[in-house]
Structures are given as C-alpha cells and as structure tokens.
PDB file of C-alpha atoms in Angstrom:
ATOM      1  CA  MET A 848      98.658 132.112 115.463  1.00  0.00           C
ATOM      2  CA  PRO A 849      99.146 135.535 117.077  1.00  0.00           C
ATOM      3  CA  GLY A 850     100.848 135.399 120.461  1.00  0.00           C
ATOM      4  CA  VAL A 851     101.902 131.750 120.138  1.00  0.00           C
ATOM      5  CA  PRO A 852     105.693 131.239 120.141  1.00  0.00           C
ATOM      6  CA  LEU A 853     107.045 129.919 116.848  1.00  0.00           C
ATOM      7  CA  GLU A 854     109.089 127.340 118.763  1.00  0.00           C
ATOM      8  CA  LEU A 855     105.844 125.816 120.083  1.00  0.00           C
ATOM      9  CA  LEU A 856     104.158 125.742 116.664  1.00  0.00           C
ATOM     10  CA  ASN A 857     107.186 123.985 115.201  1.00  0.00           C
ATOM     11  CA  SER A 858     107.775 121.601 118.089  1.00  0.00           C
ATOM     12  CA  PRO A 859     107.458 117.834 117.557  1.00  0.00           C
ATOM     13  CA  TRP A 860     104.694 117.620 120.178  1.00  0.00           C
ATOM     14  CA  PHE A 861     102.534 120.273 118.548  1.00  0.00           C
ATOM     15  CA  LEU A 862     103.160 118.891 115.056  1.00  0.00           C
ATOM     16  CA  ALA A 863     102.183 115.437 116.327  1.00  0.00           C
ATOM     17  CA  LEU A 864      98.793 116.845 117.396  1.00  0.00           C
ATOM     18  CA  VAL A 865      98.408 118.498 113.999  1.00  0.00           C
ATOM     19  CA  GLY A 866      99.353 115.159 112.437  1.00  0.00           C
ATOM     20  CA  LEU A 867      96.528 113.412 114.291  1.00  0.00           C
ATOM     21  CA  ALA A 868      94.020 115.848 112.808  1.00  0.00           C
ATOM     22  CA  VAL A 869      95.536 115.603 109.331  1.00  0.00           C
ATOM     23  CA  GLY A 870      95.583 111.817 109.650  1.00  0.00           C
ATOM     24  CA  SER A 871      91.857 111.860 110.356  1.00  0.00           C
ATOM     25  CA  PHE A 872      91.327 113.799 107.125  1.00  0.00           C
ATOM     26  CA  LEU A 873      93.629 111.409 105.264  1.00  0.00           C
ATOM     27  CA  ASN A 874      91.338 108.556 106.290  1.00  0.00           C
ATOM     28  CA  VAL A 875      88.606 110.324 104.326  1.00  0.00           C
ATOM     29  CA  VAL A 876      90.925 110.931 101.369  1.00  0.00           C
ATOM     30  CA  ILE A 877      92.061 107.295 101.306  1.00  0.00           C
ATOM     31  CA  ALA A 878      88.507 105.972 101.446  1.00  0.00           C
ATOM     32  CA  ARG A 879      86.821 108.390  99.032  1.00  0.00           C
ATOM     33  CA  VAL A 880      89.330 109.361  96.342  1.00  0.00           C
ATOM     34  CA  PRO A 881      89.306 105.880  94.711  1.00  0.00           C
ATOM     35  CA  LEU A 882      85.498 105.923  94.530  1.00  0.00           C
ATOM     36  CA  MET A 883      85.567 109.476  93.170  1.00  0.00           C
ATOM     37  CA  LEU A 884      87.929 108.235  90.464  1.00  0.00           C
ATOM     38  CA  GLU A 885      85.653 105.326  89.614  1.00  0.00           C
ATOM     39  CA  ARG A 886      82.729 107.700  89.226  1.00  0.00           C
ATOM     40  CA  GLN A 887      84.844 109.823  86.916  1.00  0.00           C
ATOM     41  CA  TRP A 888      85.817 106.774  84.841  1.00  0.00           C
ATOM     42  CA  TRP A 889      82.176 105.781  84.351  1.00  0.00           C
ATOM     43  CA  GLY A 890      81.508 109.331  83.197  1.00  0.00           C
ATOM     44  CA  ASP A 891      84.351 108.920  80.701  1.00  0.00           C
ATOM     45  CA  VAL A 892      82.785 105.667  79.500  1.00  0.00           C
ATOM     46  CA  LEU A 893      79.480 107.441  78.929  1.00  0.00           C
ATOM     47  CA  HIS A 894      81.214 110.220  77.007  1.00  0.00           C
ATOM     48  CA  GLN A 895      82.921 107.637  74.810  1.00  0.00           C
ATOM     49  CA  LEU A 896      79.694 105.747  74.189  1.00  0.00           C
ATOM     50  CA  ARG A 897      78.094 109.002  73.065  1.00  0.00           C
ATOM     51  CA  ASP A 898      80.951 109.824  70.665  1.00  0.00           C
ATOM     52  CA  ASP A 899      79.594 108.454  67.365  1.00  0.00           C
ATOM     53  CA  ALA A 900      82.422 109.976  65.308  1.00  0.00           C
ATOM     54  CA  SER A 901      85.070 108.263  67.430  1.00  0.00           C
ATOM     55  CA  TYR A 902      83.259 104.932  67.056  1.00  0.00           C
ATOM     56  CA  ARG A 903      83.216 105.281  63.275  1.00  0.00           C
ATOM     57  CA  ARG A 904      86.929 106.166  63.177  1.00  0.00           C
ATOM     58  CA  VAL A 905      87.918 103.192  65.307  1.00  0.00           C
ATOM     59  CA  PHE A 906      85.454 100.492  64.237  1.00  0.00           C
ATOM     60  CA  GLY A 907      84.486 101.664  60.755  1.00  0.00           C
ATOM     61  CA  GLY A 908      80.735 101.430  61.245  1.00  0.00           C
ATOM     62  CA  GLU A 909      77.715 103.034  62.824  1.00  0.00           C
ATOM     63  CA  VAL A 910      76.942 102.830  66.536  1.00  0.00           C
ATOM     64  CA  THR A 911      74.660  99.877  67.226  1.00  0.00           C
ATOM     65  CA  ALA A 912      71.265 100.115  68.878  1.00  0.00           C
ATOM     66  CA  ALA A 913      72.572  97.984  71.746  1.00  0.00           C
ATOM     67  CA  MET A 914      75.346 100.499  72.428  1.00  0.00           C
ATOM     68  CA  GLN A 915      72.902 103.388  72.295  1.00  0.00           C
ATOM     69  CA  GLN A 916      70.698 101.572  74.784  1.00  0.00           C
ATOM     70  CA  SER A 917      73.689 100.892  77.054  1.00  0.00           C
ATOM     71  CA  ALA A 918      74.612 104.582  76.920  1.00  0.00           C
ATOM     72  CA  ALA A 919      71.066 105.577  77.868  1.00  0.00           C
ATOM     73  CA  GLN A 920      71.011 103.130  80.784  1.00  0.00           C
ATOM     74  CA  LEU A 921      74.411 104.300  82.003  1.00  0.00           C
ATOM     75  CA  GLU A 922      73.372 107.960  81.765  1.00  0.00           C
ATOM     76  CA  HIS A 923      70.265 107.169  83.801  1.00  0.00           C
ATOM     77  CA  SER A 924      72.333 105.368  86.469  1.00  0.00           C
ATOM     78  CA  ILE A 925      74.870 108.189  86.682  1.00  0.00           C
ATOM     79  CA  GLY A 926      72.078 110.742  86.941  1.00  0.00           C
ATOM     80  CA  LYS A 927      70.677 108.992  90.016  1.00  0.00           C
ATOM     81  CA  LEU A 928      73.959 109.164  91.912  1.00  0.00           C
ATOM     82  CA  ALA A 929      73.987 111.472  94.917  1.00  0.00           C
ATOM     83  CA  PRO A 930      76.739 114.117  95.140  1.00  0.00           C
ATOM     84  CA  PHE A 931      79.955 112.573  96.421  1.00  0.00           C
ATOM     85  CA  GLY A 932      83.269 114.133  97.379  1.00  0.00           C
ATOM     86  CA  LEU A 933      85.616 114.702 100.263  1.00  0.00           C
ATOM     87  CA  SER A 934      83.081 116.846 102.122  1.00  0.00           C
ATOM     88  CA  ARG A 935      79.814 115.216 101.028  1.00  0.00           C
ATOM     89  CA  PRO A 936      78.086 113.158 102.281  1.00  0.00           C
ATOM     90  CA  ALA A 937      78.788 113.530 105.982  1.00  0.00           C
ATOM     91  CA  SER A 938      80.599 110.659 107.667  1.00  0.00           C
ATOM     92  CA  ARG A 939      78.364 107.680 108.415  1.00  0.00           C
ATOM     93  CA  CYS A 940      78.738 104.199 109.800  1.00  0.00           C
ATOM     94  CA  PRO A 941      79.150 101.866 106.797  1.00  0.00           C
ATOM     95  CA  SER A 942      77.154  99.146 108.582  1.00  0.00           C
ATOM     96  CA  CYS A 943      74.019 100.946 109.791  1.00  0.00           C
ATOM     97  CA  GLY A 944      74.244 104.360 108.093  1.00  0.00           C
ATOM     98  CA  SER A 945      74.081 106.328 111.357  1.00  0.00           C
ATOM     99  CA  SER A 946      75.589 109.796 111.221  1.00  0.00           C
ATOM    100  CA  ILE A 947      78.887 110.211 113.034  1.00  0.00           C
ATOM    101  CA  ARG A 948      78.684 113.218 115.348  1.00  0.00           C
ATOM    102  CA  TRP A 949      81.608 115.583 115.763  1.00  0.00           C
ATOM    103  CA  TYR A 950      82.512 114.276 119.229  1.00  0.00           C
ATOM    104  CA  GLN A 951      82.604 110.743 117.795  1.00  0.00           C
ATOM    105  CA  ASN A 952      85.117 111.867 115.198  1.00  0.00           C
ATOM    106  CA  ILE A 953      87.905 113.244 117.383  1.00  0.00           C
ATOM    107  CA  PRO A 954      91.197 111.784 116.122  1.00  0.00           C
ATOM    108  CA  LEU A 955      92.361 108.773 118.130  1.00  0.00           C
ATOM    109  CA  VAL A 956      90.335 109.756 121.219  1.00  0.00           C
ATOM    110  CA  SER A 957      86.939 108.817 119.794  1.00  0.00           C
ATOM    111  CA  TRP A 958      88.086 105.378 118.647  1.00  0.00           C
ATOM    112  CA  PHE A 959      89.247 104.463 122.145  1.00  0.00           C
ATOM    113  CA  TRP A 960      86.216 106.119 123.756  1.00  0.00           C
ATOM    114  CA  LEU A 961      83.888 104.065 121.547  1.00  0.00           C
ATOM    115  CA  ARG A 962      86.108 100.994 122.128  1.00  0.00           C
ATOM    116  CA  GLY A 963      86.443 100.501 118.416  1.00  0.00           C
ATOM    117  CA  HIS A 964      82.711 100.063 117.763  1.00  0.00           C
ATOM    118  CA  CYS A 965      79.868 102.120 116.276  1.00  0.00           C
ATOM    119  CA  SER A 966      77.828 103.787 119.018  1.00  0.00           C
ATOM    120  CA  ALA A 967      74.551 102.864 117.271  1.00  0.00           C
ATOM    121  CA  CYS A 968      74.913  99.316 115.931  1.00  0.00           C
ATOM    122  CA  ARG A 969      78.115  98.241 117.727  1.00  0.00           C
ATOM    123  CA  ALA A 970      79.708  97.161 114.451  1.00  0.00           C
ATOM    124  CA  PRO A 971      83.514  97.121 114.730  1.00  0.00           C
ATOM    125  CA  ILE A 972      85.458 100.140 113.496  1.00  0.00           C
ATOM    126  CA  SER A 973      88.684  99.166 111.758  1.00  0.00           C
ATOM    127  CA  MET A 974      91.908  99.739 113.685  1.00  0.00           C
ATOM    128  CA  ARG A 975      93.336 101.182 110.496  1.00  0.00           C
ATOM    129  CA  TYR A 976      91.737 104.561 111.241  1.00  0.00           C
ATOM    130  CA  PRO A 977      93.676 105.252 114.461  1.00  0.00           C
ATOM    131  CA  ILE A 978      96.802 103.605 112.993  1.00  0.00           C
ATOM    132  CA  ILE A 979      96.817 106.071 110.082  1.00  0.00           C
ATOM    133  CA  GLU A 980      96.227 108.964 112.494  1.00  0.00           C
ATOM    134  CA  LEU A 981      99.118 107.798 114.679  1.00  0.00           C
ATOM    135  CA  THR A 982     101.344 107.249 111.653  1.00  0.00           C
ATOM    136  CA  CYS A 983     100.680 110.761 110.394  1.00  0.00           C
ATOM    137  CA  ALA A 984     101.346 112.155 113.878  1.00  0.00           C
ATOM    138  CA  GLY A 985     104.624 110.237 114.016  1.00  0.00           C
ATOM    139  CA  LEU A 986     105.683 111.468 110.576  1.00  0.00           C
ATOM    140  CA  PHE A 987     104.922 115.100 111.447  1.00  0.00           C
ATOM    141  CA  ALA A 988     106.848 114.782 114.723  1.00  0.00           C
ATOM    142  CA  ALA A 989     109.777 113.148 112.905  1.00  0.00           C
ATOM    143  CA  VAL A 990     109.846 115.958 110.329  1.00  0.00           C
ATOM    144  CA  ALA A 991     109.807 118.544 113.150  1.00  0.00           C
ATOM    145  CA  TRP A 992     112.657 116.742 114.904  1.00  0.00           C
ATOM    146  CA  ARG A 993     114.626 116.452 111.652  1.00  0.00           C
ATOM    147  CA  LEU A 994     114.242 120.083 110.532  1.00  0.00           C
ATOM    148  CA  ASP A 995     114.285 121.719 113.991  1.00  0.00           C
ATOM    149  CA  SER A 996     112.001 124.729 113.359  1.00  0.00           C
ATOM    150  CA  HIS A 997     113.244 125.312 109.818  1.00  0.00           C
ATOM    151  CA  SER A 998     111.053 127.682 107.800  1.00  0.00           C
ATOM    152  CA  THR A 999     110.038 124.846 105.437  1.00  0.00           C
ATOM    153  CA  LEU A1000     108.898 122.536 108.245  1.00  0.00           C
ATOM    154  CA  TRP A1001     105.193 122.674 107.459  1.00  0.00           C
ATOM    155  CA  LEU A1002     105.889 122.275 103.751  1.00  0.00           C
ATOM    156  CA  TRP A1003     107.654 118.971 104.405  1.00  0.00           C
ATOM    157  CA  CYS A1004     104.791 117.879 106.646  1.00  0.00           C
ATOM    158  CA  GLY A1005     102.528 118.291 103.615  1.00  0.00           C
ATOM    159  CA  PHE A1006     104.996 116.159 101.643  1.00  0.00           C
ATOM    160  CA  ALA A1007     104.772 113.427 104.299  1.00  0.00           C
ATOM    161  CA  ALA A1008     100.950 113.542 104.389  1.00  0.00           C
ATOM    162  CA  ALA A1009     100.721 113.193 100.607  1.00  0.00           C
ATOM    163  CA  LEU A1010     103.044 110.169 100.642  1.00  0.00           C
ATOM    164  CA  LEU A1011     100.999 108.500 103.378  1.00  0.00           C
ATOM    165  CA  ALA A1012      97.739 108.988 101.472  1.00  0.00           C
ATOM    166  CA  LEU A1013      99.263 107.743  98.215  1.00  0.00           C
ATOM    167  CA  SER A1014     100.745 104.692  99.932  1.00  0.00           C
ATOM    168  CA  MET A1015      97.436 103.573 101.401  1.00  0.00           C
ATOM    169  CA  ILE A1016      95.429 104.221  98.236  1.00  0.00           C
ATOM    170  CA  ASP A1017      97.943 102.260  96.168  1.00  0.00           C
ATOM    171  CA  TRP A1018      97.956  99.424  98.705  1.00  0.00           C
ATOM    172  CA  ASP A1019      94.160  99.215  98.593  1.00  0.00           C
ATOM    173  CA  THR A1020      93.582  99.679  94.871  1.00  0.00           C
ATOM    174  CA  THR A1021      96.967  99.430  93.046  1.00  0.00           C
ATOM    175  CA  VAL A1022      96.212 102.930  91.716  1.00  0.00           C
ATOM    176  CA  LEU A1023      98.261 106.090  92.330  1.00  0.00           C
ATOM    177  CA  PRO A1024      95.832 108.916  91.453  1.00  0.00           C
ATOM    178  CA  ASP A1025      97.056 111.747  89.242  1.00  0.00           C
ATOM    179  CA  ALA A1026      94.992 114.003  91.503  1.00  0.00           C
ATOM    180  CA  LEU A1027      97.655 113.452  94.186  1.00  0.00           C
ATOM    181  CA  THR A1028     100.885 112.542  92.350  1.00  0.00           C
ATOM    182  CA  LEU A1029     100.851 115.477  89.935  1.00  0.00           C
ATOM    183  CA  PRO A1030     100.183 118.209  92.543  1.00  0.00           C
ATOM    184  CA  LEU A1031     102.953 116.645  94.663  1.00  0.00           C
ATOM    185  CA  LEU A1032     105.308 116.801  91.672  1.00  0.00           C
ATOM    186  CA  TRP A1033     104.466 120.412  90.779  1.00  0.00           C
ATOM    187  CA  ALA A1034     104.636 121.486  94.423  1.00  0.00           C
ATOM    188  CA  GLY A1035     108.151 120.053  94.598  1.00  0.00           C
ATOM    189  CA  LEU A1036     109.250 121.958  91.506  1.00  0.00           C
ATOM    190  CA  LEU A1037     107.645 125.207  92.705  1.00  0.00           C
ATOM    191  CA  ALA A1038     109.213 124.847  96.147  1.00  0.00           C
ATOM    192  CA  SER A1039     112.584 124.363  94.478  1.00  0.00           C
ATOM    193  CA  ALA A1040     112.057 127.357  92.169  1.00  0.00           C
ATOM    194  CA  ALA A1041     111.178 129.488  95.200  1.00  0.00           C
ATOM    195  CA  GLY A1042     114.464 128.495  96.852  1.00  0.00           C
ATOM    196  CA  TRP A1043     112.784 126.602  99.714  1.00  0.00           C
ATOM    197  CA  THR A1044     114.218 123.129  99.137  1.00  0.00           C
ATOM    198  CA  ILE A1045     116.910 121.999  96.675  1.00  0.00           C
ATOM    199  CA  PRO A1046     118.481 123.779  93.674  1.00  0.00           C
ATOM    200  CA  LEU A1047     116.088 123.905  90.734  1.00  0.00           C
ATOM    201  CA  THR A1048     118.541 122.092  88.453  1.00  0.00           C
ATOM    202  CA  HIS A1049     118.640 119.153  90.871  1.00  0.00           C
ATOM    203  CA  ALA A1050     114.846 119.116  91.063  1.00  0.00           C
ATOM    204  CA  LEU A1051     114.379 119.195  87.283  1.00  0.00           C
ATOM    205  CA  ILE A1052     116.930 116.446  86.698  1.00  0.00           C
ATOM    206  CA  GLY A1053     115.405 114.444  89.547  1.00  0.00           C
ATOM    207  CA  THR A1054     111.949 114.763  88.015  1.00  0.00           C
ATOM    208  CA  ALA A1055     113.075 113.696  84.552  1.00  0.00           C
ATOM    209  CA  CYS A1056     115.325 110.865  85.741  1.00  0.00           C
ATOM    210  CA  GLY A1057     112.741 109.644  88.240  1.00  0.00           C
ATOM    211  CA  TYR A1058     110.095 109.298  85.559  1.00  0.00           C
ATOM    212  CA  LEU A1059     112.310 107.973  82.774  1.00  0.00           C
ATOM    213  CA  SER A1060     114.133 105.397  84.909  1.00  0.00           C
ATOM    214  CA  LEU A1061     110.977 103.502  85.841  1.00  0.00           C
ATOM    215  CA  TRP A1062     109.505 104.107  82.378  1.00  0.00           C
ATOM    216  CA  ALA A1063     112.548 102.330  80.905  1.00  0.00           C
ATOM    217  CA  VAL A1064     112.261  99.456  83.384  1.00  0.00           C
ATOM    218  CA  TYR A1065     108.564  99.128  82.565  1.00  0.00           C
ATOM    219  CA  TRP A1066     109.182  98.799  78.829  1.00  0.00           C
ATOM    220  CA  LEU A1067     112.178  96.480  79.169  1.00  0.00           C
ATOM    221  CA  PHE A1068     110.127  94.188  81.387  1.00  0.00           C
ATOM    222  CA  LYS A1069     107.125  94.339  79.068  1.00  0.00           C
ATOM    223  CA  LEU A1070     109.207  93.595  75.965  1.00  0.00           C
ATOM    224  CA  ALA A1071     110.905  90.687  77.735  1.00  0.00           C
ATOM    225  CA  THR A1072     107.824  89.117  79.338  1.00  0.00           C
ATOM    226  CA  GLY A1073     104.796  90.598  77.613  1.00  0.00           C
ATOM    227  CA  LYS A1074     103.493  91.697  81.033  1.00  0.00           C
ATOM    228  CA  GLU A1075     103.274  95.013  82.831  1.00  0.00           C
ATOM    229  CA  GLY A1076     105.430  95.051  85.939  1.00  0.00           C
ATOM    230  CA  MET A1077     104.237  98.407  87.288  1.00  0.00           C
ATOM    231  CA  GLY A1078     101.884 101.267  86.474  1.00  0.00           C
ATOM    232  CA  TYR A1079     102.438 104.777  85.185  1.00  0.00           C
ATOM    233  CA  GLY A1080     101.564 106.106  88.621  1.00  0.00           C
ATOM    234  CA  ASP A1081     104.853 104.702  89.914  1.00  0.00           C
ATOM    235  CA  PHE A1082     106.745 106.751  87.303  1.00  0.00           C
ATOM    236  CA  LYS A1083     104.958 109.915  88.420  1.00  0.00           C
ATOM    237  CA  LEU A1084     105.516 109.212  92.109  1.00  0.00           C
ATOM    238  CA  LEU A1085     109.268 108.718  91.639  1.00  0.00           C
ATOM    239  CA  ALA A1086     109.341 111.879  89.494  1.00  0.00           C
ATOM    240  CA  ALA A1087     107.669 113.739  92.389  1.00  0.00           C
ATOM    241  CA  LEU A1088     110.237 112.352  94.831  1.00  0.00           C
ATOM    242  CA  GLY A1089     112.975 113.517  92.465  1.00  0.00           C
ATOM    243  CA  ALA A1090     111.435 116.998  92.416  1.00  0.00           C
ATOM    244  CA  TRP A1091     111.514 117.184  96.212  1.00  0.00           C
ATOM    245  CA  LEU A1092     114.753 115.342  97.003  1.00  0.00           C
ATOM    246  CA  GLY A1093     116.871 115.709  93.856  1.00  0.00           C
ATOM    247  CA  TRP A1094     118.417 113.274  91.432  1.00  0.00           C
ATOM    248  CA  GLN A1095     121.018 112.144  93.979  1.00  0.00           C
ATOM    249  CA  ALA A1096     118.268 110.551  96.091  1.00  0.00           C
ATOM    250  CA  LEU A1097     116.826 108.406  93.295  1.00  0.00           C
ATOM    251  CA  LEU A1098     119.213 105.452  93.506  1.00  0.00           C
ATOM    252  CA  PRO A1099     118.834 105.030  97.300  1.00  0.00           C
ATOM    253  CA  ILE A1100     115.053 105.321  96.936  1.00  0.00           C
ATOM    254  CA  ILE A1101     114.841 102.722  94.165  1.00  0.00           C
ATOM    255  CA  LEU A1102     117.230 100.358  95.958  1.00  0.00           C
ATOM    256  CA  GLY A1103     115.426 100.670  99.297  1.00  0.00           C
ATOM    257  CA  ALA A1104     111.971 100.309  97.733  1.00  0.00           C
ATOM    258  CA  SER A1105     113.049  97.266  95.707  1.00  0.00           C
ATOM    259  CA  ILE A1106     114.549  95.450  98.681  1.00  0.00           C
ATOM    260  CA  LEU A1107     111.622  96.181 100.979  1.00  0.00           C
ATOM    261  CA  GLY A1108     109.078  95.349  98.280  1.00  0.00           C
ATOM    262  CA  ALA A1109     110.787  92.032  97.539  1.00  0.00           C
ATOM    263  CA  VAL A1110     110.895  91.067 101.229  1.00  0.00           C
ATOM    264  CA  VAL A1111     107.224  91.946 101.776  1.00  0.00           C
ATOM    265  CA  GLY A1112     106.157  90.267  98.534  1.00  0.00           C
ATOM    266  CA  ILE A1113     107.981  87.029  99.371  1.00  0.00           C
ATOM    267  CA  GLY A1114     106.565  87.093 102.877  1.00  0.00           C
ATOM    268  CA  MET A1115     103.022  87.537 101.583  1.00  0.00           C
ATOM    269  CA  LYS A1116     103.524  84.795  99.006  1.00  0.00           C
ATOM    270  CA  VAL A1117     104.796  82.321 101.599  1.00  0.00           C
ATOM    271  CA  SER A1118     102.033  83.184 104.079  1.00  0.00           C
ATOM    272  CA  GLY A1119      99.308  82.960 101.444  1.00  0.00           C
ATOM    273  CA  ALA A1120      98.330  86.600 101.870  1.00  0.00           C
ATOM    274  CA  LEU A1121      99.117  87.308  98.203  1.00  0.00           C
ATOM    275  CA  ARG A1122      96.354  85.884  96.018  1.00  0.00           C
ATOM    276  CA  GLU A1123      97.196  84.207  92.722  1.00  0.00           C
ATOM    277  CA  GLY A1124      97.380  86.651  89.835  1.00  0.00           C
ATOM    278  CA  ARG A1125      97.789  89.667  92.142  1.00  0.00           C
ATOM    279  CA  TYR A1126     100.933  91.655  92.822  1.00  0.00           C
ATOM    280  CA  VAL A1127     102.256  93.863  95.582  1.00  0.00           C
ATOM    281  CA  PRO A1128     101.965  97.560  94.646  1.00  0.00           C
ATOM    282  CA  PHE A1129     105.303  99.365  94.407  1.00  0.00           C
ATOM    283  CA  GLY A1130     104.045 102.821  95.409  1.00  0.00           C
ATOM    284  CA  PRO A1131     104.048 102.298  99.204  1.00  0.00           C
ATOM    285  CA  PHE A1132     107.680 101.175  99.107  1.00  0.00           C
ATOM    286  CA  LEU A1133     108.733 104.101  96.910  1.00  0.00           C
ATOM    287  CA  ALA A1134     106.966 106.468  99.317  1.00  0.00           C
ATOM    288  CA  GLY A1135     108.494 104.785 102.375  1.00  0.00           C
ATOM    289  CA  ALA A1136     111.987 104.884 100.907  1.00  0.00           C
ATOM    290  CA  GLY A1137     111.520 108.512  99.869  1.00  0.00           C
ATOM    291  CA  MET A1138     110.361 109.481 103.351  1.00  0.00           C
ATOM    292  CA  THR A1139     113.316 107.639 104.877  1.00  0.00           C
ATOM    293  CA  VAL A1140     115.806 109.470 102.641  1.00  0.00           C
ATOM    294  CA  MET A1141     114.146 112.773 103.517  1.00  0.00           C
ATOM    295  CA  LEU A1142     114.409 112.116 107.269  1.00  0.00           C
ATOM    296  CA  VAL A1143     117.925 110.656 107.189  1.00  0.00           C
ATOM    297  CA  GLY A1144     119.263 113.085 104.579  1.00  0.00           C
ATOM    298  CA  THR A1145     120.445 112.303 101.069  1.00  0.00           C
ATOM    299  CA  ARG A1146     124.126 112.869 101.870  1.00  0.00           C
ATOM    300  CA  ARG A1147     124.056 110.605 104.913  1.00  0.00           C
ATOM    301  CA  THR A1148     122.165 107.934 102.973  1.00  0.00           C
ATOM    302  CA  LEU A1149     124.770 107.993 100.214  1.00  0.00           C
ATOM    303  CA  ASP A1150     127.537 107.787 102.835  1.00  0.00           C
ATOM    304  CA  TRP A1151     125.928 104.690 104.342  1.00  0.00           C
ATOM    305  CA  LEU A1152     125.786 103.074 100.918  1.00  0.00           C
ATOM    306  CA  GLY A1153     129.372 104.052 100.161  1.00  0.00           C
ATOM    307  CA  TRP A1154     128.343 106.128  97.125  1.00  0.00           C
ATOM    308  CA  SER A1155     129.545 109.524  98.303  1.00  0.00           C
TER     309      SER A1155
END
C-alpha cells in the first residue's frame, strides 16, 4: 500500500484485522471444499461406470444393463447440479435461503450485530463462524509478534491460514484434501528453494521423513491389527510441515500431536462425545503442534525437550 508505513502493515494489530477477513473466507473454504470434493468423486464414479474396458479387465465380463442404467441416472443427476465453488453461489442462510448482504457478512461485527441469528428467519448462526475468524486473527497476530516485521511475515500467515482450514475440514469430515495439503507442501519447498525459510536440504529431508514416518506407522499398525489407523492425508500434512519447518521439527510435532490427540480422544470417549466406530482425526493435532513449533521455534522446542 503506497504511503503506508511497513511497520504498520506488519504490526500484530493490523495483521489481526487481516486475519479476521481471511478467517471469514476460511469459513467458506471449510464449508464448501468438502462438498466440492464429493461432487468430484461422483464425477469419478460416473467416469468409471462409463469405462467398459476397465470393467472387462477387472471383472472379466460385459457391463450389465443395470450398470448402464445407473450410469445414465447418475449422469442425469450430475447434469442438473447448479454450479458450485468458493465464489458461487452467493452466501445464503442455510435455513431459509435468504441472501446474505455484504453488510451482514462483515467479519465478527455482523455476527454480534445480528446477535447470532439470521436477519430474515431468526435461525441461529453457529458461533463457530466468529470463533474461526478470531482464531485466524489471533494466529496472524502471533505470527507478526513472533517474526517482528520479517520479510517472510505474510508468507507464514498464509501457512497458518492453511493449517487452520485443514484442521477444521479434517475435524468435520476426517478428510485432508489434496487441494490444500499439496499446495502447502510445494509452497514450503519453493519458499525454501528461494531462500525465504529454511535450507533446502532440511526442507527436502523434512518432506521425505515426514511422509515416510507416518506411512511406516500406518502399515505397521495395519499389518498388526488389520485396521487403518490414519489416512494418507496425514502423511501429506506432516510432509508439508517438514517442508516448512525442517526435519528437526518432526519429532516434536509428532510427540505433541500424539499426546494432545490421546488426551482429547480419551476425554471424548469418557464424555460420550466420541461415537462408537468413529475416531478422532489426527490432522488438527498435527497442524496445532506444527503451528506451536513454528511460533516457539524449533531450537527452543528441542531445548525444552532436552534433545538439543
């Protein structure tokens, strides 16, 4: 911004305001990306149903009339879907469908002004929306305080925003979308290659060790129990954290995430909040531990653990 002092743009107070706005956008990302993925998966199903050659290779026979009919019905249903993405359709009340005007969508302010209810039908608006906005504001302010006007300040704010979005999506759906984990991973490697973060060797080793460590745990657990203890998205998220923070940060991240995840999981089990057959997603705890290491500093974290 021409004429605006750099110290102001990089101050915790200004970054907190930016975080409120970004948090409002993250609410859209968290709500819509899972549904966008589901639409994509149904499209993949249709493509597979239409692939007669693949069916013959796998099942050794011709596609049945019932499958052809199912494909036709699915194609018809998909064709009737309205365009859907992060920008379309415009925000609406999920209860009555009323459009949300711009002045009803001001981060944090509008929720309190509307007293947490839709202006048209008075249906309650979840407190999670302002909580995510406040969380993002707090993370941006914490990054600004930690880096103190460093040239990479805004880059690390993007890192924090991505982790917040991934945490909430994983908590809601137990899915860590490749559309977010992979760009986060590549951005970490590119930032390292450009000399903005950590040495490239540390980033590359962190990426490889982050992925392979959880991949090994996954297969050991599956071979021992016959069950899947985590998803491939967790591997990719830890690889992304390794790309940003280096291989030295991986052990503190895994240890912190495991302890916090165990405490929360036991608490939910005892309170009855964890339904039978469900599990607590690991992604939010990996992201939280990664953000903690970033804010505290890898060296200081290792000193606390006595590993330096």
